[in-house]
Amino acid sequence: MPETEFLSLQTDHIQILQQRYEQALKAHGYDSLLISSGAAPMRYGDDQSWQFQGYGPFLHWTGLAGQEHSWLLIRPGRTPLLWLYQPVDFWHANLELPDEPWQQAMEVRFSDSRGAPSMEKSGKLAVIGDPAGLADVLGEHNPAPLLAALDETRVHKTAYEIACLARANEIAVRGHRAARDAFLAGGSEFEISLAYQQATGQREAEAPYHSIIGVNEHAGTLHYQYYDTQAPERPRSLLIDAGVRFRGYCSDITRTTPAPGERRFAALVQGLEQLQNRLCEMVAPGVEYAAIHRKTHQGIAALLSAAGLVSGLDDEALVEQGVTRAFFPHGIGHFLGIQVHDVAGKLEPSPADAPFLRLTRTLEEGMVVTIEPGLYIISSLLDPVLNGPLGKHFDHEVIDDLRGCGGIRIEDNVVVTADGARNLTREMGG
């Protein structure tokens, strides 16, 4: 997409947000809304702060991740007013704004004060943000009904948001290729992380979440958080779950790579990828997201049988008796946007058969979701099944061998379109 078209979409996005927010304010009886960007809290007993990426609604309007102590005022029928914190400071650099059209859609001011700006009285004011930063700010803080309505403004993505998510996928795909190549060249988890960052041009502190990079058995820990600096003597598998933040918007992609010679594990990876492709094809308006999750368990059951891990139990029994949940314990995915696990996904609780499902809605045009089936050898979940009454149906020798590979997850980012879906990850060659 040409940069001029991209920037034009951003001004359209701001106009759409103005309309959506005006409707929400009117429906809940507010005359104006002040949004705090937030600020990084200080670590206890230290003079260093935690990493900061900004409050969701502030990013929704501005895309300025990392911009602390800033404020945005929304007033019906008037231009949004943005105060950006820029102190006179020889310790740190201030944000340099590029000259882009969105600045004509807002009134931008600069302030050297961390506190809320002085404003003319403008009726009933709502103020939203981290309560720790709102103590001295006049107005009604974080009214729950209004917050829920504002969350809904993020459910159906604008054309600009989808363009940002597509760009975030494009950049992340480059990183995933570099990570795969680093693994196949014998790199450690730490070296794979560096290869990913080099290819994406984004420090891990700026990424939307801490990259999950698991080699061998580490791939079986769903949110594995460490990086070994030494590669194992026998690399068998790589699972990398990593994304990129672009103008505030996140990609969230997972790929699994078998080492050369790991034929059994490679066959499982291929089988899960085929299942994942079918699940992505299910995405369409009117489809219950939970139905995709349930279809995943049916697919996992078929894959377990086809791979010879389980025998003597039909696919329906594998699902009903909880066998597939031992191999695939998490949900099929979530909303995606300016937060990796974007808001408003659960208007109702997760169903009993999918307690970790983060999205329980019926899909509609403009929603963006992840589709991420997995198949893992997790001892704490699987051993009770193997040692129980159903244990005789498992090939223990094969499963014990696969423990050294950890697990598989394959994740794409998918837009719900008017008549189906657009897979942003595959579109970018992922």
Short mmCIF file of N, CA and C in Angstrom, two decimals, residues 170-184 195-196 199-200 238 240 255 257 425-430:
data_model
loop_
_atom_site.label_atom_id
_atom_site.label_comp_id
_atom_site.label_asym_id
_atom_site.label_seq_id
_atom_site.Cartn_x
_atom_site.Cartn_y
_atom_site.Cartn_z
N GLU A 170 3.52 -8.39 8.11
CA GLU A 170 4.58 -8.41 7.10
C GLU A 170 5.96 -8.36 7.76
N ILE A 171 6.12 -7.48 8.73
CA ILE A 171 7.41 -7.34 9.40
C ILE A 171 7.72 -8.59 10.23
N ALA A 172 6.70 -9.08 10.96
CA ALA A 172 6.92 -10.24 11.82
C ALA A 172 7.27 -11.49 11.01
N VAL A 173 6.67 -11.63 9.84
CA VAL A 173 6.98 -12.79 9.00
C VAL A 173 8.47 -12.81 8.66
N ARG A 174 9.05 -11.65 8.39
CA ARG A 174 10.49 -11.60 8.13
C ARG A 174 11.27 -12.10 9.34
N GLY A 175 10.79 -11.72 10.53
CA GLY A 175 11.45 -12.17 11.75
C GLY A 175 11.35 -13.67 11.94
N HIS A 176 10.19 -14.23 11.63
CA HIS A 176 10.01 -15.67 11.80
C HIS A 176 10.90 -16.45 10.83
N ARG A 177 11.07 -15.95 9.63
CA ARG A 177 11.98 -16.63 8.70
C ARG A 177 13.41 -16.61 9.23
N ALA A 178 13.83 -15.46 9.75
CA ALA A 178 15.18 -15.35 10.30
C ALA A 178 15.36 -16.26 11.50
N ALA A 179 14.32 -16.36 12.33
CA ALA A 179 14.40 -17.23 13.51
C ALA A 179 14.53 -18.69 13.10
N ARG A 180 13.75 -19.10 12.12
CA ARG A 180 13.84 -20.48 11.62
C ARG A 180 15.24 -20.76 11.09
N ASP A 181 15.77 -19.84 10.31
CA ASP A 181 17.10 -20.05 9.74
C ASP A 181 18.16 -20.13 10.84
N ALA A 182 18.01 -19.30 11.87
CA ALA A 182 18.98 -19.33 12.98
C ALA A 182 18.91 -20.66 13.71
N PHE A 183 17.71 -21.20 13.89
CA PHE A 183 17.56 -22.51 14.54
C PHE A 183 18.22 -23.60 13.70
N LEU A 184 17.92 -23.61 12.41
CA LEU A 184 18.45 -24.66 11.54
C LEU A 184 19.98 -24.56 11.40
N ALA A 195 18.22 -12.91 16.17
CA ALA A 195 17.96 -12.97 14.74
C ALA A 195 16.58 -12.40 14.43
N TYR A 196 15.60 -12.72 15.28
CA TYR A 196 14.25 -12.19 15.08
C TYR A 196 14.25 -10.67 15.20
N ALA A 199 15.90 -8.95 12.20
CA ALA A 199 15.11 -8.98 10.98
C ALA A 199 13.91 -8.04 11.05
N THR A 200 13.34 -7.88 12.24
CA THR A 200 12.18 -7.00 12.38
C THR A 200 12.55 -5.56 12.64
N LEU A 238 11.81 -26.26 17.19
CA LEU A 238 11.71 -24.85 17.59
C LEU A 238 10.26 -24.43 17.54
N ILE A 240 8.37 -20.79 18.04
CA ILE A 240 8.52 -19.36 18.27
C ILE A 240 7.17 -18.67 18.10
N ARG A 255 5.05 -20.19 14.86
CA ARG A 255 5.48 -21.21 13.90
C ARG A 255 6.30 -22.27 14.64
N THR A 257 9.11 -25.45 13.90
CA THR A 257 10.04 -25.99 12.91
C THR A 257 10.67 -27.27 13.45
N THR A 425 -1.46 -13.25 7.80
CA THR A 425 -0.16 -13.89 7.97
C THR A 425 0.25 -14.63 6.70
N ARG A 426 -0.65 -15.44 6.17
CA ARG A 426 -0.33 -16.19 4.95
C ARG A 426 -0.19 -15.23 3.77
N GLU A 427 -0.96 -14.17 3.77
CA GLU A 427 -0.90 -13.19 2.69
C GLU A 427 0.49 -12.57 2.59
N MET A 428 1.14 -12.46 3.73
CA MET A 428 2.49 -11.89 3.77
C MET A 428 3.58 -12.94 3.61
N GLY A 429 3.18 -14.16 3.24
CA GLY A 429 4.15 -15.23 3.01
C GLY A 429 4.53 -16.00 4.24
N GLY A 430 3.77 -15.84 5.33
CA GLY A 430 4.09 -16.53 6.57
C GLY A 430 3.67 -17.98 6.56
#
